[in-house]
Amino acid sequence: MEQARSYVCKNCYTPVPQGHKFCGRCGTSVPREIMAAQTMLLSKMLEPGKAKLVVIKGEGVSSDPNDETVYLLGGRQHVTGRTQGQIVFEKDAWVSPRHANFYYREDGKLIVKDEGSVNGVYVRLRQPVEVQPGDMFLAGEQAFRLEAAPRETDQAEVDGTYFYSSPKRPASFRVAQVLRGGLTGMLINARDAVSIGRDGCDMNFPNDAFMSGRHCKLEAAGSRFTLTDTGSKNGTYVRIRNERELSHGDYVFIGHELLRVDISA
Amino acid sequence: MIICPKCSKENQDHYKFCLGCGSELPKDGGGGAKPFNPTPPAGVPAQRPPAAPAGPFGSAPAAPAGPFGAPTAPPAGGGFGQAPPPPAGGGFAPVAAPVAPAAGGFGGAPAAPAASGPRFLATCPQCSSPNPGNKRFCLTCGFDLTDNSPAGAAPPAPVAPPVAPVAPVAPSFQPVAAPPVAAPPAPVAPPPPVAAPPAPAAVASAVRLTLIRPDGTEGGTHTLNEGANRIGRTTAPLFANDAYLSPTHATFTVRGTSVTIRDENSLNGVYLRVAAQAAIEVGNGDVFRIGQEILKYEAYPPVGTEADGTERQGAQIEGLVGKISLVIGRETTGNAFPIPVTGLFLGRERGDILFPEDGYVSGLHAQLTVAGGKLTLTDLNSSNGTYIRARGERPLQSGDLLLMGQQLFRVNVG
């Protein structure tokens, strides 16, 4: 006893070998869906070397930890934005209409490119990074900007009147907390270093549940600035300039969306 | 450092209770605990008077620069590292210099103590500069070096301001005898009768400005005339020594016994002391001062979005009304802190925002409160007070204290 190895004619019950359009016994045509049949690709299967983005926080994250929202990066490029592209976060006001592009370089490496977004793309620090005045970074639910020391404007008037300044300490840089809408919140001037955390630091955010006790620090050496994550739980993220290569296990912030990069071996 | 006898935790010298276990700490913690330094009263330097370099106009970094003294005088000793600004190329000479004291021209000055002729202090009590013994005025700052101490043995008393010699020329100005440091404030020689103001057509009013010196004693007074009085560095001797005053700084307008002040776009403004425990409304852009710290309030505008509908990313702004920034230049601010709707306390040692290096800020100094969408500032019985920068025309009451330049004045009516 064996199974008929191919399509069985619905008129005369004769097996029709694959590729034949008509039944050899009765001439009845083979239906189109049988002719066009092809293997469906399981959408979550990936080719080796291709990546997927797992949404850790943000749109589409359900309360069930087993129910992951995953974006497969199976094509060559994958634009993400609030209104455009393949990966759309339509409810996130921090995502620009066209925000970023995840694409594969010729050598097969995954690259994330800021497509001129308002808020930029942030990647989690794996080791201390060098930053420059103007650079932004995230820690906990806070956003920060490294700024150069302000220009001094406390010289005497031409008429000889002195400017009465508050006592000031020499500063080589400062760190500004950036609030929603781009406003400046806390602003700390420093000469050598600024530590950021929930408690006991130079900038403290006791009400930020995602901020570690000692989260990160910025250090100045001459005109070079280094941002270091000091063992935080949720990471410190620095805004990329233009584009950056990603590797397995990287975390990327786009607006409110925190994405983990998984690259299959 | 006090080591807790119970749990061995190290505590700061002024703590009464252990940070580690809460038990009461011994008063004299092992190893010569330093006494707790309370806020010095108005005028008394917080720590030791800094051995100040000679300031351009004497009063700038000098020892007696009290809470109203030069901002450049670091009370905590080098904390700020701000050098006093160099003199701006001799914008004007110290006031004493040009006043050639004619014989007997010191009518207003206190009588010389001894018959053997006047004695002069060798070290200027204002700027600490050494001077040859025969100089009446400090070579550096123009301070009057006449020694008024009774026996000459007492420490150099703060003397009448250098403007004293000019007194006879300016009828509206009465020099005040300088009391020794320890004396109660203002046992002033009765002012000469103002009855006969000579030539000028201006009619003296019942309103006077009395200089309060850094040690709390009274300096000279300036009687305002009926009508508008423009006050500044170039207008009257009492103000001439203060390089932080604009040439024309403010206008006082006297109508009978009512008086108002208007800041004439001066560089450093006019600050009025607020009553303790009274909530004063602070608006967007208002500037206030505690100790040596000048703070500016800016309210947060509503959060907007970019043209494409994207909102700028950042920390939560809900629950914040604005921020206070330390003013360190015309357009430069130093550290800044957002103000939550739950308010903030300001102090040297206690509060949310601390000024540990400013000895003129009280331990707990002032409070910012938000109520009904408005921010108010309350002085919490601080030693040296809280001052708010005057905007527009402000009425003054007798007894009001105001800061102009680096000097403190009291308004007296009647």
XYZ file of C-alpha atoms in Angstrom:
679
model
C 0.000 0.000 0.000
C 1.359 3.338 -0.924
C 0.293 6.893 -1.271
C -0.328 8.320 -4.734
C 2.849 10.292 -5.412
C 1.220 13.154 -7.275
C -2.018 15.021 -7.938
C -5.021 12.754 -8.449
C -7.438 13.783 -11.202
C -10.746 14.846 -9.673
C -12.619 13.386 -12.730
C -11.153 9.883 -13.228
C -8.950 9.454 -10.092
C -5.794 8.862 -12.072
C -2.580 10.304 -10.631
C -1.203 13.038 -12.919
C 2.612 13.382 -12.818
C 3.942 16.706 -11.641
C 4.202 19.376 -14.280
C 1.397 18.033 -16.511
C -1.418 20.462 -17.248
C -4.018 17.825 -18.218
C -4.968 14.374 -17.084
C -3.423 11.778 -19.372
C -6.472 9.533 -19.081
C -9.458 11.856 -19.370
C -8.020 15.205 -20.437
C -9.383 17.168 -17.515
C -7.201 20.179 -16.738
C -5.181 20.276 -13.568
C -6.292 23.238 -11.355
C -4.074 26.320 -11.374
C -3.336 26.256 -7.626
C -1.823 22.798 -8.056
C 0.288 23.954 -10.965
C 1.485 27.090 -9.113
C 2.081 25.382 -5.816
C 5.343 26.359 -4.150
C 6.767 26.143 -0.729
C 5.717 28.962 1.622
C 8.606 30.462 3.533
C 8.035 30.579 7.248
C 8.243 34.280 7.754
C 10.298 34.127 10.904
C 13.004 31.980 9.361
C 16.036 33.931 8.455
C 18.952 33.432 6.203
C 22.293 33.167 7.955
C 23.906 36.540 8.571
C 20.617 38.403 8.467
C 19.363 40.306 11.477
C 16.142 40.899 13.321
C 15.101 43.701 15.611
C 13.342 42.726 18.805
C 11.260 45.493 20.341
C 12.220 45.725 24.017
C 10.235 48.799 24.890
C 7.774 50.827 22.932
C 4.980 50.171 20.444
C 3.785 46.605 20.146
C 5.322 45.356 23.355
C 2.706 43.336 25.163
C 2.636 42.464 28.794
C 3.244 38.800 27.929
C 7.014 38.319 27.904
C 6.734 35.419 25.448
C 4.913 37.559 22.941
C 7.727 39.407 21.223
C 7.388 41.932 18.477
C 10.137 41.191 15.996
C 11.098 42.898 12.769
C 13.063 40.696 10.385
C 15.669 42.471 8.373
C 15.519 40.099 5.422
C 15.883 42.626 2.650
C 18.718 44.915 1.712
C 17.474 48.025 3.493
C 14.727 48.681 6.010
C 13.568 52.214 6.541
C 11.923 53.033 9.834
C 9.820 56.093 10.565
C 6.583 57.407 11.908
C 4.904 57.386 8.506
C 7.373 55.943 5.995
C 9.295 52.753 5.492
C 8.960 49.102 6.363
C 9.114 49.507 10.120
C 6.566 52.093 11.180
C 6.015 53.418 14.699
C 2.989 55.514 13.973
C 2.183 56.445 17.557
C 5.644 57.625 18.578
C 5.893 61.434 18.327
C 9.662 61.246 18.848
C 10.095 59.272 15.617
C 10.482 61.435 12.535
C 8.351 60.620 9.468
C 11.453 59.014 7.970
C 13.871 58.343 10.788
C 16.511 55.713 10.155
C 17.569 52.997 7.783
C 18.868 49.565 8.711
C 20.777 48.258 5.702
C 23.408 45.694 4.811
C 26.704 46.974 3.515
C 28.423 45.142 0.658
C 30.435 43.123 3.157
C 27.178 41.973 4.724
C 27.495 44.035 7.923
C 24.335 45.604 9.301
C 24.479 49.390 9.425
C 22.058 51.825 11.027
C 21.919 55.230 9.374
C 20.218 58.344 10.746
C 18.078 59.641 7.910
C 18.194 63.220 9.166
C 15.751 62.623 11.994
C 14.966 65.250 14.625
C 15.873 63.076 17.572
C 18.481 60.811 16.142
C 19.494 57.228 16.711
C 21.110 56.100 19.956
C 23.218 53.004 20.441
C 24.042 51.498 23.810
C 27.617 51.850 25.004
C 29.637 48.676 25.179
C 32.770 50.476 26.310
C 33.735 54.070 27.065
C 33.350 56.283 24.030
C 34.815 59.610 23.109
C 32.209 62.332 22.759
C 32.304 65.980 21.717
C 30.444 69.092 22.784
C 27.012 68.942 21.207
C 26.738 65.171 21.543
C 23.630 63.756 23.182
C 23.235 60.680 25.323
C 20.508 58.865 27.243
C 20.493 57.322 30.712
C 17.418 56.091 32.520
C 14.554 58.200 31.265
C 16.763 61.250 30.946
C 18.435 62.813 27.962
C 21.662 64.802 28.222
C 23.807 67.018 26.082
C 27.508 67.675 26.507
C 28.229 71.362 26.041
C 31.366 73.443 25.858
C 32.049 75.831 28.712
C 30.031 78.993 28.188
C 31.567 82.121 26.790
C 32.303 84.598 29.554
C 30.243 87.755 29.453
C 31.154 89.381 32.736
C 33.711 91.909 31.555
C 33.551 95.504 32.747
C 31.527 97.995 30.764
C 33.294 100.576 28.643
C 32.211 103.152 31.211
C 34.179 101.280 33.855
C 31.279 99.594 35.615
C 32.082 96.091 36.799
C 29.704 93.233 36.279
C 28.533 91.694 39.536
C 28.717 87.968 38.937
C 27.799 85.176 41.277
C 30.875 83.335 42.479
C 31.872 80.930 39.761
C 34.176 78.003 39.486
C 36.354 77.420 36.497
C 34.594 75.047 34.145
C 35.869 73.242 31.085
C 32.523 71.800 30.030
C 28.985 71.313 31.172
C 26.267 68.727 31.025
C 22.674 69.728 30.365
C 19.624 67.629 31.067
C 17.379 67.930 28.032
C 13.666 68.000 28.648
C 10.848 67.138 26.270
C 10.526 69.792 23.630
C 14.271 70.431 23.736
C 14.229 72.610 26.852
C 17.139 72.606 29.238
C 16.557 71.243 32.709
C 19.427 70.702 35.073
C 22.734 72.179 33.986
C 26.020 71.380 35.705
C 29.325 73.075 35.006
C 32.400 71.027 35.694
C 36.117 71.037 35.336
C 37.029 67.348 35.371
C 34.074 65.025 35.560
C 30.318 64.776 36.004
C 28.710 61.653 37.391
C 25.065 60.878 36.757
C 22.830 58.566 38.737
C 19.952 58.220 41.111
C 21.835 59.120 44.264
C 25.195 60.450 45.393
C 26.283 61.791 42.013
C 26.841 65.247 40.561
C 23.497 65.003 38.776
C 20.892 62.995 40.646
C 17.494 61.805 39.464
C 15.954 60.145 42.506
C 12.573 59.773 40.822
C 13.849 58.002 37.727
C 13.207 54.311 38.290
C 15.290 53.324 35.271
C 18.360 55.194 36.458
C 20.959 53.191 38.335
C 22.499 54.513 41.527
C 25.670 55.393 39.681
C 24.746 55.209 36.070
C 27.370 56.884 33.941
C 29.999 59.570 33.988
C 31.568 62.079 31.672
C 35.232 62.876 32.050
C 37.321 65.577 30.486
C 40.991 65.327 29.720
C 42.106 68.433 27.951
C 39.664 68.866 25.116
C 38.761 65.176 24.951
C 35.642 63.917 26.651
C 34.878 60.335 27.515
C 31.475 58.913 28.331
C 31.525 55.753 30.431
C 28.687 53.566 31.599
C 29.435 52.821 35.245
C 27.714 49.468 35.422
C 24.143 50.642 34.914
C 21.287 48.174 34.629
C 19.571 49.692 31.638
C 22.508 51.101 29.813
C 23.770 54.402 28.517
C 23.075 55.297 24.914
C 24.956 57.767 22.759
C 23.551 59.449 19.697
C 25.317 58.322 16.555
C 26.658 60.667 13.929
C 25.313 59.701 10.517
C 25.699 55.906 10.619
C 27.156 53.051 12.598
C 27.825 49.357 12.233
C 25.749 47.113 14.476
C 26.546 43.719 15.846
C 24.650 40.990 17.635
C 23.370 42.159 20.995
C 23.461 45.883 20.276
C 20.617 47.996 21.596
C 19.242 50.879 19.572
C 16.891 53.659 20.701
C 14.713 55.283 18.077
C 12.343 57.722 19.772
C 10.699 55.756 22.578
C 11.443 52.453 20.850
C 14.207 50.341 22.274
C 15.288 47.618 19.838
C 17.659 44.722 20.336
C 19.684 43.589 17.372
C 19.824 39.807 16.934
C 22.000 38.535 14.139
C 21.721 34.822 13.373
C 24.974 33.015 12.992
C 35.398 64.380 61.770
C 33.436 62.744 64.563
C 33.717 58.978 64.835
C 30.489 57.579 66.194
C 31.273 55.725 69.422
C 28.489 53.273 68.730
C 28.916 52.286 65.093
C 32.278 53.849 64.209
C 30.853 55.727 61.237
C 32.607 58.933 60.316
C 30.433 62.003 60.618
C 30.994 65.625 59.750
C 31.965 67.919 62.578
C 28.689 69.745 62.887
C 26.449 66.677 62.933
C 24.534 66.163 66.136
C 23.403 62.658 65.267
C 25.229 59.815 63.598
C 24.491 59.211 59.939
C 25.026 55.521 60.456
C 23.027 54.643 63.536
C 21.220 57.807 64.524
C 22.668 57.928 68.003
C 23.651 61.239 69.477
C 27.225 62.171 68.737
C 29.650 63.421 71.361
C 29.989 67.177 71.198
C 33.726 67.108 70.887
C 34.287 64.298 68.469
C 37.672 62.690 68.942
C 40.280 64.982 67.502
C 39.429 68.595 67.987
C 36.216 69.071 66.162
C 35.929 72.439 64.614
C 33.074 74.487 65.903
C 30.131 74.735 63.641
C 30.231 77.898 61.668
C 26.880 79.547 61.647
C 25.984 82.070 59.040
C 27.798 85.237 59.843
C 25.545 88.173 60.488
C 25.168 90.685 57.777
C 28.461 92.144 56.996
C 30.744 89.921 58.934
C 32.952 87.958 56.636
C 32.031 84.346 56.682
C 35.440 83.017 57.459
C 38.563 84.924 57.980
C 38.678 88.044 55.892
C 40.694 87.045 52.916
C 44.030 88.694 52.718
C 42.801 90.522 49.773
C 44.735 91.937 46.961
C 44.227 95.595 46.597
C 41.141 96.151 44.634
C 40.894 98.810 42.064
C 38.653 100.901 44.176
C 39.488 99.497 47.453
C 36.167 98.208 48.378
C 36.181 95.478 45.819
C 37.934 92.499 47.325
C 38.668 93.963 50.686
C 38.140 92.297 53.964
C 35.044 94.132 55.021
C 33.370 93.222 51.815
C 30.394 91.719 53.448
C 27.494 89.989 51.913
C 27.140 93.075 49.880
C 30.791 93.241 49.219
C 32.604 92.289 46.174
C 31.351 89.113 44.673
C 34.903 88.420 43.835
C 35.925 88.089 47.435
C 35.817 84.388 48.055
C 34.749 83.854 51.625
C 35.506 80.200 51.529
C 39.015 80.807 50.456
C 39.905 80.099 46.900
C 36.801 78.158 46.191
C 35.911 80.224 43.253
C 39.270 81.217 42.088
C 37.897 84.337 40.567
C 40.445 87.055 40.481
C 39.177 90.527 40.995
C 38.870 92.200 37.698
C 41.665 94.533 36.824
C 40.898 98.170 36.999
C 39.404 99.264 33.796
C 42.172 101.567 32.896
C 41.577 104.279 35.375
C 38.041 105.033 34.474
C 37.974 107.384 37.384
C 40.261 108.163 40.204
C 39.588 107.105 43.737
C 37.370 109.732 45.092
C 39.601 110.949 47.822
C 42.410 111.879 45.532
C 41.035 114.815 43.670
C 39.511 116.389 46.702
C 42.354 118.567 47.768
C 41.720 118.939 51.446
C 42.092 122.584 52.173
C 43.078 123.556 55.622
C 40.241 122.945 57.924
C 38.416 121.234 55.174
C 37.668 118.291 57.383
C 34.907 119.962 59.192
C 32.751 116.969 58.818
C 35.347 114.467 59.807
C 35.458 113.220 63.338
C 37.743 115.133 65.625
C 41.258 113.898 65.755
C 41.774 111.991 68.955
C 44.938 113.495 70.325
C 46.344 116.941 70.540
C 49.577 115.752 69.093
C 48.109 115.808 65.666
C 46.212 113.246 63.697
C 47.335 109.665 63.553
C 46.812 107.578 60.486
C 46.490 103.883 60.150
C 49.305 102.194 58.333
C 47.203 99.340 57.044
C 44.044 100.191 55.231
C 41.117 98.568 57.007
C 39.251 98.439 53.744
C 41.713 96.923 51.317
C 44.527 95.833 53.637
C 47.139 97.689 51.624
C 50.130 99.050 53.513
C 50.419 102.829 53.544
C 53.065 105.260 54.787
C 52.102 106.512 58.222
C 51.529 110.069 57.132
C 48.844 109.386 54.579
C 45.322 110.424 55.350
C 43.874 108.288 52.590
C 44.754 104.869 51.396
C 47.002 105.037 48.378
C 45.286 102.049 46.897
C 41.646 102.607 47.477
C 41.252 106.104 48.813
C 39.859 104.977 52.131
C 40.077 107.544 54.933
C 42.871 106.345 57.200
C 42.208 108.755 60.043
C 42.542 106.751 63.222
C 39.555 107.367 65.409
C 40.124 104.710 67.982
C 40.000 106.316 71.409
C 43.397 105.400 72.706
C 44.900 104.338 69.511
C 45.229 100.893 70.995
C 42.058 99.423 69.685
C 42.137 97.540 66.428
C 41.613 99.715 63.441
C 38.024 100.689 63.306
C 36.226 100.983 60.102
C 36.365 104.622 59.459
C 34.030 106.910 57.754
C 33.926 106.250 54.078
C 36.437 108.072 51.995
C 33.833 110.479 50.933
C 33.901 112.157 54.301
C 36.140 115.067 53.377
C 33.787 116.240 50.753
C 31.043 116.636 53.237
C 31.071 120.381 53.565
C 30.726 120.737 49.860
C 27.636 118.649 49.621
C 25.085 119.883 52.018
C 22.847 116.950 51.548
C 25.472 114.560 52.737
C 26.314 114.207 56.360
C 29.362 112.305 57.418
C 28.859 110.045 60.313
C 31.362 109.547 63.036
C 32.805 106.142 62.786
C 32.029 103.994 65.760
C 34.565 101.452 66.853
C 33.807 97.979 65.713
C 32.443 96.813 68.983
C 30.193 99.769 69.527
C 26.498 99.378 68.976
C 25.518 100.515 65.576
C 25.232 104.162 64.871
C 25.886 106.139 67.977
C 26.046 108.890 65.510
C 27.057 112.373 66.205
C 23.946 114.435 65.715
C 23.915 115.481 62.139
C 24.529 119.111 61.550
C 21.286 120.918 61.041
C 20.175 120.648 57.492
C 18.275 123.809 57.994
C 20.245 126.016 55.710
C 20.926 124.330 52.456
C 22.962 126.792 50.529
C 22.719 127.646 46.898
C 21.108 124.708 45.119
C 17.512 125.100 44.245
C 16.799 121.485 45.075
C 14.633 121.085 48.111
C 15.821 118.455 50.497
C 13.141 115.939 51.315
C 12.586 113.896 54.421
C 13.957 110.820 52.662
C 17.493 109.694 53.314
C 19.599 106.805 52.157
C 21.898 105.461 54.845
C 24.839 103.332 53.877
C 25.054 100.141 55.912
C 28.639 99.078 56.109
C 29.681 95.468 55.846
C 30.095 95.239 59.607
C 26.542 96.381 60.126
C 27.358 99.877 61.262
C 26.070 102.895 59.450
C 28.131 104.777 56.953
C 27.215 108.074 55.399
C 23.804 109.227 54.476
C 22.497 110.876 51.379
C 19.430 113.053 51.624
C 17.209 112.893 48.611
C 15.646 115.968 47.142
C 12.006 116.422 46.428
C 11.278 115.162 42.946
C 13.531 112.936 40.857
C 17.019 112.048 42.136
C 19.349 110.294 39.755
C 21.781 108.190 41.705
C 24.916 106.587 40.369
C 28.651 106.418 40.522
C 29.018 109.894 39.096
C 26.250 111.611 40.995
C 27.199 111.802 44.650
C 30.239 111.138 46.806
C 28.527 108.432 48.782
C 28.357 106.309 45.641
C 31.561 107.278 43.896
C 33.702 104.480 45.257
C 31.587 101.661 43.964
C 32.690 100.339 40.596
C 29.665 98.069 40.488
C 27.365 101.059 40.218
C 26.615 102.369 36.772
C 27.373 106.058 36.229
C 23.643 106.631 36.409
C 22.209 103.699 38.228
C 18.729 104.419 39.491
C 16.243 107.205 39.971
C 14.572 107.868 43.285
C 11.448 109.949 43.063
C 10.271 111.653 46.219
C 6.820 113.155 46.629
C 6.451 114.317 50.170
C 6.953 111.214 52.255
C 6.401 108.706 49.485
C 9.375 107.494 47.536
C 9.851 105.161 44.594
C 12.871 103.706 42.876
C 13.414 102.881 39.236
C 16.435 101.042 37.917
C 17.891 103.068 35.036
C 18.963 100.037 33.005
C 21.948 99.745 35.259
C 24.370 96.911 34.693
C 23.939 95.331 38.102
C 20.500 96.475 39.081
C 18.841 97.424 42.306
C 17.801 94.712 44.719
C 15.169 95.098 47.413
C 15.206 92.966 50.511
C 12.050 90.954 50.910
C 10.415 90.559 54.280
C 11.123 87.284 56.013
C 8.402 84.661 55.783
C 6.519 86.636 53.165
C 5.819 84.909 49.858
C 6.898 87.135 46.986
C 5.742 86.299 43.499
C 8.541 85.590 41.044
C 7.831 85.993 37.344
C 9.597 84.770 34.243
C 12.966 86.513 34.006
C 13.022 87.741 37.602
C 16.377 87.788 39.334
C 16.962 87.361 43.045
C 19.914 87.145 45.314
C 20.811 85.123 48.393
C 24.256 85.539 49.891
C 26.528 86.195 46.952
C 24.458 84.124 44.570
C 22.415 85.771 41.845
C 19.689 83.521 40.560
C 17.448 83.957 37.580
C 14.089 82.307 37.115
C 12.845 81.254 33.708
C 9.443 79.653 33.274
C 9.137 76.746 30.855
C 7.027 77.428 27.792
C 4.562 74.799 26.596
C 6.179 71.923 24.750
C 5.908 72.381 20.994
C 6.687 70.161 18.026
C 8.785 70.541 14.914
C 7.241 71.391 11.549
C 6.914 67.697 10.626
C 5.047 66.912 13.839
C 7.990 65.371 15.629
C 8.498 66.324 19.257
C 12.017 66.836 20.564
C 13.052 63.930 22.712
C 13.871 64.472 26.350
C 13.101 63.874 29.961
C 9.661 64.313 31.372
C 8.745 67.962 31.817
C 5.432 67.332 33.529
C 5.675 68.549 37.083
C 8.320 71.175 36.323
C 7.450 74.869 36.159
C 10.758 76.402 35.156
C 14.340 76.604 36.237
C 16.645 78.768 38.298
C 20.089 79.519 36.928
C 23.133 81.024 38.542
C 23.976 84.297 36.813
C 27.685 84.480 35.964
C 27.624 86.960 33.113
C 25.390 89.216 31.107
C 24.302 86.336 28.926
C 25.975 83.513 30.768
C 24.455 81.283 33.353
C 26.190 78.646 35.377
C 24.511 75.707 37.024
C 20.760 75.503 36.668
C 18.085 73.417 38.329
C 14.494 72.760 37.323
C 11.810 73.646 39.839
C 9.233 70.946 40.483
C 5.661 71.877 41.361
C 6.444 70.599 44.826
C 8.882 73.499 45.243
C 12.486 73.736 46.352
C 14.434 74.784 49.410
C 17.654 76.744 49.067
C 20.376 76.862 51.690
C 24.023 76.474 52.478
C 23.583 73.134 54.213
C 19.937 72.192 54.074
C 17.597 72.121 51.141
C 17.389 70.806 47.609
C 19.809 73.313 46.135
C 22.904 73.922 48.241
C 25.533 76.641 48.238
C 28.106 75.086 50.537
C 30.820 77.549 49.621
C 28.847 80.717 50.194
C 29.149 81.739 53.818
C 26.556 84.450 53.349
C 23.823 81.963 52.588
C 22.093 80.691 55.723
C 21.948 76.997 56.521
C 18.364 77.004 55.283
C 17.794 80.268 53.519
C 14.766 80.484 51.276
C 12.012 78.495 49.700
C 10.466 78.431 46.241
C 6.831 77.388 46.243
C 4.452 76.763 43.380
C 0.800 77.498 43.990
C -1.885 78.120 41.438
C 0.632 78.073 38.628
C 2.639 80.889 40.194
C 6.084 80.709 41.704
C 6.725 82.461 44.993
C 9.928 83.085 46.908
C 9.961 83.110 50.698
C 12.888 84.090 52.852
C 13.106 81.665 55.777
C 14.448 84.086 58.379
C 17.874 84.029 56.817
C 20.634 86.049 58.452
C 21.488 88.115 55.426
C 18.168 88.208 53.697
C 16.825 87.554 50.264
C 16.817 90.294 47.683
C 14.818 90.595 44.509
C 15.901 92.718 41.568
C 13.562 95.668 41.074
C 11.746 95.934 37.799
C 9.957 99.126 36.788
C 9.007 101.714 39.346
C 8.899 100.285 42.843
C 7.533 102.024 45.937
C 9.801 102.080 48.975
C 8.899 102.220 52.646
C 10.910 103.653 55.459
C 13.257 100.973 56.708
C 13.523 99.169 53.371
C 16.939 97.805 52.562
C 18.274 97.915 49.068
C 21.433 96.801 47.360
C 22.948 98.982 44.708
C 26.301 98.052 43.294
C 28.038 96.326 46.136
C 26.664 98.511 48.863
C 23.645 98.208 51.075
C 21.424 101.175 51.845
C 18.530 101.738 54.178
C 15.727 104.045 53.225
C 14.649 106.408 55.985
C 11.618 108.575 55.667
C 11.162 111.380 58.167
